[in-house]
Tab-separated table of C-alpha atoms (C1' of nucleotides) in Angstrom:
chain	number	residue	atom	x	y	z
C	1	MET	CA	197.751	202.182	26.882
C	2	GLY	CA	197.410	205.650	25.433
C	3	ARG	CA	194.742	206.981	23.178
C	4	ALA	CA	194.854	205.996	19.536
C	5	PRO	CA	196.131	208.784	17.287
C	6	CYS	CA	193.450	210.682	15.410
C	7	CYS	CA	195.161	210.011	12.103
C	8	ASP	CA	198.072	208.161	10.571
C	9	LYS	CA	200.927	210.495	11.433
C	10	ALA	CA	203.211	208.923	8.876
C	11	ASN	CA	200.931	209.691	5.973
C	12	VAL	CA	199.870	213.227	6.717
C	13	LYS	CA	201.657	216.405	5.798
C	14	ARG	CA	202.673	218.663	8.639
C	15	GLY	CA	204.019	222.158	8.977
C	16	PRO	CA	202.941	225.339	7.241
C	17	TRP	CA	200.076	225.230	4.784
C	18	SER	CA	200.751	225.978	1.138
C	19	PRO	CA	198.505	228.299	-0.880
C	20	GLU	CA	197.309	225.263	-2.844
C	21	GLU	CA	196.256	223.473	0.315
C	22	ASP	CA	194.519	226.605	1.546
C	23	ALA	CA	192.641	226.862	-1.724
C	24	LYS	CA	191.542	223.235	-1.569
C	25	LEU	CA	190.293	223.569	1.978
C	26	ARG	CA	188.582	226.866	1.318
C	27	ASP	CA	186.856	225.546	-1.794
C	28	TYR	CA	185.713	222.447	-0.016
C	29	MET	CA	184.424	224.324	3.000
C	30	GLU	CA	182.564	226.851	0.895
C	31	LYS	CA	180.827	224.110	-1.048
C	32	ASN	CA	180.286	221.494	1.609
C	33	GLY	CA	181.088	222.732	5.082
C	34	THR	CA	182.606	220.236	7.472
C	35	GLY	CA	179.820	217.757	6.927
C	36	GLY	CA	179.950	217.397	10.676
C	37	ASN	CA	183.160	215.444	10.573
C	38	TRP	CA	186.583	217.013	10.491
C	39	ILE	CA	188.352	213.678	10.636
C	40	ALA	CA	186.851	212.556	7.342
C	41	LEU	CA	187.241	215.931	5.661
C	42	PRO	CA	190.865	215.717	4.459
C	43	GLN	CA	190.154	212.661	2.353
C	44	LYS	CA	187.037	214.220	0.845
C	45	ALA	CA	188.879	217.456	0.137
C	46	ASP	CA	191.915	215.659	-1.259
C	47	LEU	CA	194.187	216.965	1.450
C	48	LYS	CA	196.991	214.973	2.990
C	49	ARG	CA	196.413	216.588	6.336
C	50	CYS	CA	195.111	215.542	9.711
C	51	GLY	CA	191.494	216.522	10.287
C	52	LYS	CA	192.474	218.469	13.336
C	53	SER	CA	195.008	220.381	11.299
C	54	CYS	CA	192.300	221.257	8.750
C	55	ARG	CA	189.991	222.414	11.480
C	56	LEU	CA	192.668	224.616	13.000
C	57	ARG	CA	193.642	226.092	9.667
C	58	TRP	CA	190.050	226.900	8.837
C	59	LEU	CA	189.128	228.350	12.203
C	60	ASN	CA	192.282	230.363	12.713
C	61	TYR	CA	193.070	231.529	9.239
C	62	LEU	CA	190.761	230.712	6.353
C	63	ARG	CA	187.319	231.228	7.757
C	64	PRO	CA	185.588	234.421	6.595
C	65	ASN	CA	185.748	237.637	8.617
C	66	ILE	CA	188.908	236.731	10.466
C	67	LYS	CA	190.581	239.866	11.706
C	68	HIS	CA	194.365	240.007	11.722
C	69	GLY	CA	196.717	242.727	12.792
C	70	GLU	CA	196.828	245.240	15.591
C	71	PHE	CA	194.519	244.956	18.542
C	72	SER	CA	192.683	248.080	19.510
C	73	ILE	CA	192.755	249.589	22.963
C	74	GLU	CA	189.197	248.489	23.446
C	75	GLU	CA	190.160	244.942	22.545
C	76	ASP	CA	193.089	245.140	24.956
C	77	ARG	CA	190.765	246.160	27.695
C	78	VAL	CA	188.281	243.411	27.000
C	79	ILE	CA	191.059	240.845	27.012
C	80	CYS	CA	192.528	242.154	30.246
C	81	THR	CA	189.210	242.347	31.981
C	82	LEU	CA	188.106	238.922	30.919
C	83	TYR	CA	191.466	237.352	31.630
C	84	ALA	CA	191.342	238.812	35.084
C	85	THR	CA	187.874	237.450	35.571
C	86	ILE	CA	187.984	234.016	34.010
C	87	GLY	CA	191.651	233.331	33.370
C	88	SER	CA	193.072	231.806	30.237
C	89	ARG	CA	189.818	230.655	28.740
C	90	TRP	CA	190.707	231.996	25.372
C	91	SER	CA	187.753	230.660	23.486
C	92	ILE	CA	185.383	232.550	25.754
C	93	ILE	CA	187.462	235.687	25.449
C	94	ALA	CA	187.558	235.265	21.679
C	95	ALA	CA	183.779	235.001	21.618
C	96	GLN	CA	183.670	238.597	22.875
C	97	LEU	CA	185.938	239.868	20.116
C	98	PRO	CA	184.371	239.339	16.699
C	99	GLY	CA	186.895	238.255	14.110
C	100	ARG	CA	189.546	237.315	16.621
C	101	THR	CA	190.513	233.733	17.251
C	102	ASP	CA	191.410	232.162	20.543
C	103	ASN	CA	194.850	231.339	19.189
C	104	ASP	CA	195.376	234.913	18.132
C	105	ILE	CA	194.364	236.285	21.491
C	106	LYS	CA	196.452	233.730	23.325
C	107	ASN	CA	199.517	234.645	21.286
C	108	TYR	CA	198.855	238.320	21.698
C	109	TRP	CA	198.472	237.971	25.428
C	110	ASN	CA	201.566	235.822	25.851
C	111	THR	CA	203.841	237.877	23.663
C	112	LYS	CA	202.688	241.447	24.069
C	113	LEU	CA	199.845	242.313	26.353
C	114	LYS	CA	201.146	240.480	29.387
C	115	LYS	CA	204.513	242.182	29.081
C	116	LYS	CA	202.853	245.499	28.609
C	117	LEU	CA	200.969	245.059	31.842
C	118	MET	CA	203.915	243.593	33.692
C	119	SER	CA	205.902	246.643	32.837
C	120	VAL	CA	203.391	248.861	34.558
C	121	ILE	CA	202.388	246.510	37.327
C	122	PRO	CA	205.535	244.970	38.792
C	123	GLN	CA	203.641	242.611	41.060
C	124	PHE	CA	201.713	241.137	38.212
C	125	ASN	CA	203.907	238.096	37.894
C	126	GLN	CA	203.116	237.122	41.450
C	127	ARG	CA	199.690	235.895	40.615
C	128	LYS	CA	198.172	233.086	38.700
C	129	ALA	CA	195.034	233.053	36.670
C	130	PRO	CA	191.917	231.955	38.478
C	131	PRO	CA	190.975	228.303	38.153
C	132	PRO	CA	187.550	227.193	36.986
C	133	PHE	CA	184.729	227.963	39.329
C	134	PRO	CA	184.231	225.400	42.044
C	135	ASP	CA	181.552	222.790	41.488
C	136	SER	CA	179.566	224.163	44.368
C	137	TYR	CA	178.859	227.292	42.343
C	138	GLN	CA	177.778	225.517	39.240
C	139	ASN	CA	174.290	224.808	40.452
C	140	SER	CA	173.484	228.112	42.027
C	141	PRO	CA	175.272	230.755	40.057
C	142	LEU	CA	174.886	234.425	40.533
C	143	SER	CA	175.029	236.712	37.637
C	144	LEU	CA	177.059	239.841	37.830
C	145	SER	CA	174.007	241.938	38.048
C	146	SER	CA	172.247	239.892	40.659
C	147	GLN	CA	171.608	241.548	43.961
C	148	MET	CA	170.845	238.279	45.700
C	149	LEU	CA	173.596	236.936	47.841
C	150	PRO	CA	173.973	233.353	48.979
C	151	PRO	CA	174.866	232.480	52.532
C	152	LEU	CA	178.538	232.631	53.255
C	153	SER	CA	179.771	229.078	53.139
C	154	LEU	CA	183.436	228.363	53.439
C	155	ASP	CA	185.520	225.353	54.102
C	156	SER	CA	186.396	225.470	57.787
C	157	SER	CA	189.758	223.823	57.254
C	158	SER	CA	190.957	226.353	54.722
C	159	GLN	CA	192.654	229.684	55.096
C	160	TYR	CA	191.406	232.730	53.296
C	161	TYR	CA	193.025	236.029	52.691
C	162	ALA	CA	191.329	239.267	53.385
C	163	CYS	CA	191.777	242.075	51.008
C	164	GLY	CA	194.669	244.348	51.612
C	165	LEU	CA	195.640	242.707	54.834
C	166	ASN	CA	198.784	240.870	55.596
C	167	LYS	CA	196.936	238.281	57.571
C	168	GLN	CA	195.220	235.017	56.947
C	169	PHE	CA	191.747	234.386	58.191
C	170	ALA	CA	190.292	231.015	58.965
C	171	SER	CA	186.678	230.808	57.960
C	172	HIS	CA	185.446	231.039	61.537
C	173	GLU	CA	187.250	234.349	61.877
C	174	PHE	CA	185.389	235.980	59.058
C	175	ALA	CA	182.832	237.472	61.334
C	176	SER	CA	185.568	239.478	62.994
C	177	LEU	CA	187.021	240.810	59.788
C	178	PRO	CA	185.230	244.162	59.809
C	179	GLN	CA	186.470	244.733	63.331
C	180	TYR	CA	189.959	243.764	62.313
C	181	LEU	CA	189.776	246.217	59.496
C	182	SER	CA	188.796	249.002	61.807
C	183	THR	CA	191.567	248.397	64.309
C	184	ASN	CA	194.461	247.162	62.204
C	185	ASP	CA	194.370	249.341	59.204
C	186	ASN	CA	197.988	250.202	58.862
C	187	ASN	CA	198.270	249.707	55.169
C	188	SER	CA	196.396	252.617	53.777
C	189	LEU	CA	193.108	251.159	52.877
C	190	GLY	CA	191.742	254.498	53.827
C	191	ASN	CA	188.855	254.459	56.194
C	192	PRO	CA	188.429	250.780	56.950
C	193	ASN	CA	184.813	251.245	57.875
C	194	ASN	CA	184.137	251.944	54.286
C	195	CYS	CA	185.574	248.654	53.198
C	196	SER	CA	182.307	246.945	52.695
C	197	SER	CA	182.781	244.050	50.415
C	198	PHE	CA	184.868	240.998	50.350
C	199	GLN	CA	185.165	238.446	47.654
C	200	ALA	CA	185.995	235.077	49.111
C	201	GLN	CA	188.020	232.845	46.914
C	202	GLU	CA	190.014	230.008	48.236
C	203	GLY	CA	193.673	229.514	47.529
C	204	TYR	CA	193.674	230.920	44.055
C	205	TYR	CA	196.727	233.031	44.015
C	206	SER	CA	200.244	233.219	45.216
C	207	PRO	CA	201.006	233.895	48.849
C	208	LEU	CA	201.311	237.373	50.144
C	209	LYS	CA	204.566	239.063	49.562
C	210	GLU	CA	206.186	239.636	52.903
C	211	SER	CA	207.722	242.839	51.731
C	212	ASN	CA	204.445	244.304	50.744
C	213	ASN	CA	201.623	244.728	53.163
C	214	PHE	CA	199.179	245.237	50.435
C	215	MET	CA	198.196	242.132	48.597
C	216	PHE	CA	198.207	242.389	44.864
C	217	GLY	CA	195.728	240.198	43.146
C	218	GLY	CA	195.294	238.110	46.223
C	219	GLU	CA	192.622	235.771	47.330
C	220	GLY	CA	190.272	238.503	48.220
C	221	SER	CA	189.374	241.713	46.604
C	222	CYS	CA	188.090	244.707	48.352
C	223	SER	CA	186.293	247.831	47.410
C	224	CYS	CA	185.287	250.757	49.468
C	225	SER	CA	181.790	251.903	49.069
C	226	ASP	CA	182.348	255.614	48.966
C	227	GLY	CA	185.709	255.746	47.312
C	228	SER	CA	187.358	257.253	50.322
C	229	SER	CA	190.088	254.666	50.494
C	230	GLY	CA	192.328	256.728	48.369
C	231	GLY	CA	190.038	257.057	45.440
C	232	GLN	CA	191.762	260.144	44.320
C	233	ILE	CA	191.677	259.781	40.610
C	234	GLY	CA	189.355	258.548	37.995
C	235	GLN	CA	190.123	254.888	37.899
C	236	THR	CA	189.187	254.187	41.467
C	237	ARG	CA	186.064	256.213	41.256
C	238	GLU	CA	185.095	254.435	38.094
C	239	ILE	CA	185.160	251.101	39.849
C	240	ILE	CA	183.180	252.445	42.736
C	241	LYS	CA	180.730	254.024	40.390
C	242	GLN	CA	180.087	250.758	38.670
C	243	GLU	CA	179.333	249.083	41.950
C	244	GLU	CA	176.897	251.808	42.760
C	245	MET	CA	175.252	251.256	39.430
C	246	GLY	CA	174.377	247.758	40.467
C	247	PHE	CA	176.893	245.466	38.937
C	248	GLN	CA	179.980	244.701	40.865
C	249	ASP	CA	183.339	244.622	39.290
C	250	TYR	CA	184.919	241.266	39.876
C	251	SER	CA	188.000	241.939	37.917
C	252	ILE	CA	191.196	241.074	39.659
C	253	TYR	CA	192.823	243.343	37.180
C	254	SER	CA	190.595	246.078	38.277
C	255	ASP	CA	191.923	245.515	41.720
C	256	TYR	CA	195.399	245.768	40.332
C	257	ALA	CA	194.571	248.992	38.670
C	258	TYR	CA	192.770	250.175	41.724
C	259	GLN	CA	195.642	249.428	44.037
C	260	TYR	CA	198.195	250.523	41.558
C	261	VAL	CA	196.529	253.822	41.043
C	262	GLU	CA	196.564	254.403	44.724
C	263	LYS	CA	200.247	253.650	44.851
C	264	THR	CA	201.008	255.949	42.012
C	265	ASN	CA	199.485	258.692	44.060
C	266	GLY	CA	201.974	257.965	46.753
C	267	TYR	CA	199.259	256.609	48.902
C	268	PHE	CA	201.210	253.481	49.697
C	269	GLY	CA	204.604	254.990	49.530
C	270	GLU	CA	207.487	253.134	47.913
C	271	ASN	CA	207.741	250.169	45.648
C	272	ILE	CA	206.598	251.729	42.419
C	273	ALA	CA	208.109	250.903	39.080
C	274	GLU	CA	209.964	253.872	37.714
C	275	SER	CA	209.234	253.134	34.107
C	276	TYR	CA	205.508	252.735	34.148
C	277	ASP	CA	203.305	254.608	31.772
C	278	LEU	CA	200.208	255.531	33.660
C	279	GLU	CA	198.461	256.446	30.466
C	280	ASP	CA	198.774	252.841	29.391
C	281	VAL	CA	197.056	251.679	32.498
C	282	LYS	CA	194.413	254.318	32.120
C	283	LYS	CA	193.833	253.330	28.566
C	284	LEU	CA	193.696	249.666	29.381
C	285	MET	CA	191.721	249.902	32.507
C	286	GLY	CA	190.027	253.230	32.006
C	287	SER	CA	186.690	251.552	32.076
C	288	THR	CA	186.185	248.221	33.682
C	289	SER	CA	182.747	247.770	32.265
C	290	LEU	CA	182.323	244.598	30.355
C	291	SER	CA	180.327	244.108	27.249
C	292	CYS	CA	176.669	243.271	27.461
C	293	ASN	CA	175.842	245.617	30.308
C	294	GLY	CA	178.320	244.227	32.709
C	295	SER	CA	177.645	240.581	32.095
C	296	ILE	CA	179.969	238.165	30.465
C	297	LEU	CA	178.387	236.005	27.863
C	298	ASP	CA	179.713	232.726	26.668
C	299	GLU	CA	179.499	231.368	23.120
C	300	ASN	CA	175.856	230.564	23.598
C	301	LYS	CA	175.162	234.045	24.852
C	302	GLU	CA	174.325	232.747	28.257
C	303	GLU	CA	175.583	234.477	31.326
C	304	LEU	CA	178.598	232.879	32.850
C	305	LYS	CA	178.470	231.740	36.388
C	306	LEU	CA	180.478	233.987	38.609
C	307	MET	CA	181.702	233.892	42.125
C	308	PRO	CA	179.408	235.845	44.392
C	309	MET	CA	180.513	238.912	46.311
C	310	TYR	CA	179.999	238.669	50.023
C	311	TYR	CA	179.024	241.612	52.120
C	312	PHE	CA	179.534	242.180	55.789
Q	1	DA	C1'	228.259	241.979	7.079
Q	2	DA	C1'	227.804	238.251	10.198
Q	3	DT	C1'	225.985	236.346	14.093
Q	4	DA	C1'	223.394	236.004	18.316
Q	5	DA	C1'	219.435	236.950	20.857
Q	6	DG	C1'	214.827	237.875	21.252
Q	7	DG	C1'	210.094	238.165	19.452
Q	8	DT	C1'	206.205	236.467	16.876
Q	9	DC	C1'	202.755	233.399	15.522
Q	10	DA	C1'	201.116	229.284	12.944
Q	11	DA	C1'	200.806	224.779	13.960
Q	12	DC	C1'	201.072	220.720	16.826
Q	13	DC	C1'	200.096	217.914	20.952
Q	14	DG	C1'	197.593	215.876	24.435
Q	15	DC	C1'	193.773	215.759	27.290
Q	16	DG	C1'	189.029	216.755	28.962
Q	17	DT	C1'	184.405	216.998	27.211
Q	18	DT	C1'	180.729	215.952	24.205
Q	19	DT	C1'	178.400	213.210	20.923
Q	20	DC	C1'	177.475	209.031	18.712
Q	21	DT	C1'	176.575	204.121	18.371
J	1	DC	C1'	174.661	202.738	29.930
J	2	DA	C1'	179.321	202.055	28.249
J	3	DG	C1'	182.788	202.546	25.112
J	4	DA	C1'	184.467	204.719	21.028
J	5	DA	C1'	184.995	208.540	18.145
J	6	DA	C1'	185.234	213.218	17.401
J	7	DC	C1'	185.506	217.835	18.987
J	8	DG	C1'	187.411	221.722	21.252
J	9	DC	C1'	190.540	223.783	24.129
J	10	DG	C1'	194.856	225.488	26.295
J	11	DG	C1'	199.753	224.794	26.552
J	12	DT	C1'	203.811	224.318	23.981
J	13	DT	C1'	206.941	224.173	20.105
J	14	DG	C1'	209.766	225.615	16.490
J	15	DA	C1'	210.458	228.052	12.140
J	16	DC	C1'	210.864	232.416	10.631
J	17	DC	C1'	211.597	237.314	11.252
J	18	DT	C1'	213.561	241.395	13.451
J	19	DT	C1'	216.742	243.784	16.213
J	20	DA	C1'	221.010	244.279	18.663
J	21	DT	C1'	225.875	243.665	18.938
DNA sequence: AATAAGGTCAACCGCGTTTCT
DNA sequence: CAGAAACGCGGTTGACCTTAT
């Protein structure tokens, strides 16, 4: 048996709100607030609407200080960075953009921003958003700025991808990864000895593309400590710089930009979209720094729990 | 000018989580 | 502590608008 409906569907109005309904809801909210109960509100406010509908209308449209219209470049960048970090958790993303609603951001992402990025990053559609953090990280989170690193603990039965490498690693092989990097670097990671960090995430994204040695947005992300892995223009150096400043950049998007920038320099050769607008990428990803000094704050202004970065 | 196709966005739906009793 | 009620969220839908043919 399914859940009981939240209201009598037959006796509630649906569809677009009229100005009269908006006025009723606005008046009621300004005088009384929700009273802690959205379900009971329509009756009190003399609205033939479902409580959930009232809540949505208020939060997304009527509530004071709602911002509509064009998103700024800065807002674009925040959305991209956060999406890359936490996925489609729109309410959290909205909490970082005053006046914007989760619905607004979701629509904007789905209809415009995603396409904009896809047009400049052809491989974008190969990846999925990250899932919620595993339970095992919930109790011992690291903040972005933390310098403490937990012991490397991986599921021995799982396969993990190493950054930029067309090879899977079982967990027991991780110890040999730096050596592998130094002897099998045929995909232009630059000096593999400089590839110092590896972010282990299990099974989050789509499989490697066979046609492309370099993994876009894959299960691991890699940064080179001195920028020598093709860090020829600003974007790459910016990411490196932020790491040096003490907070690592976890953004998968940043990796996209990072790798993409290298490709645009011809570092990886072919397979570049002809129609990209590098300025767009620069604008969007020109700074990967997040708000609040590199931390991501949730609605309660508490630091989110983030996957740790492992170092060899 | 008419129609089709594509884009946008407000609103709905269903489900997981939280709060209440 | 368990079950019910309410909340909040993300995915999806569909009406309306714009652009292309």
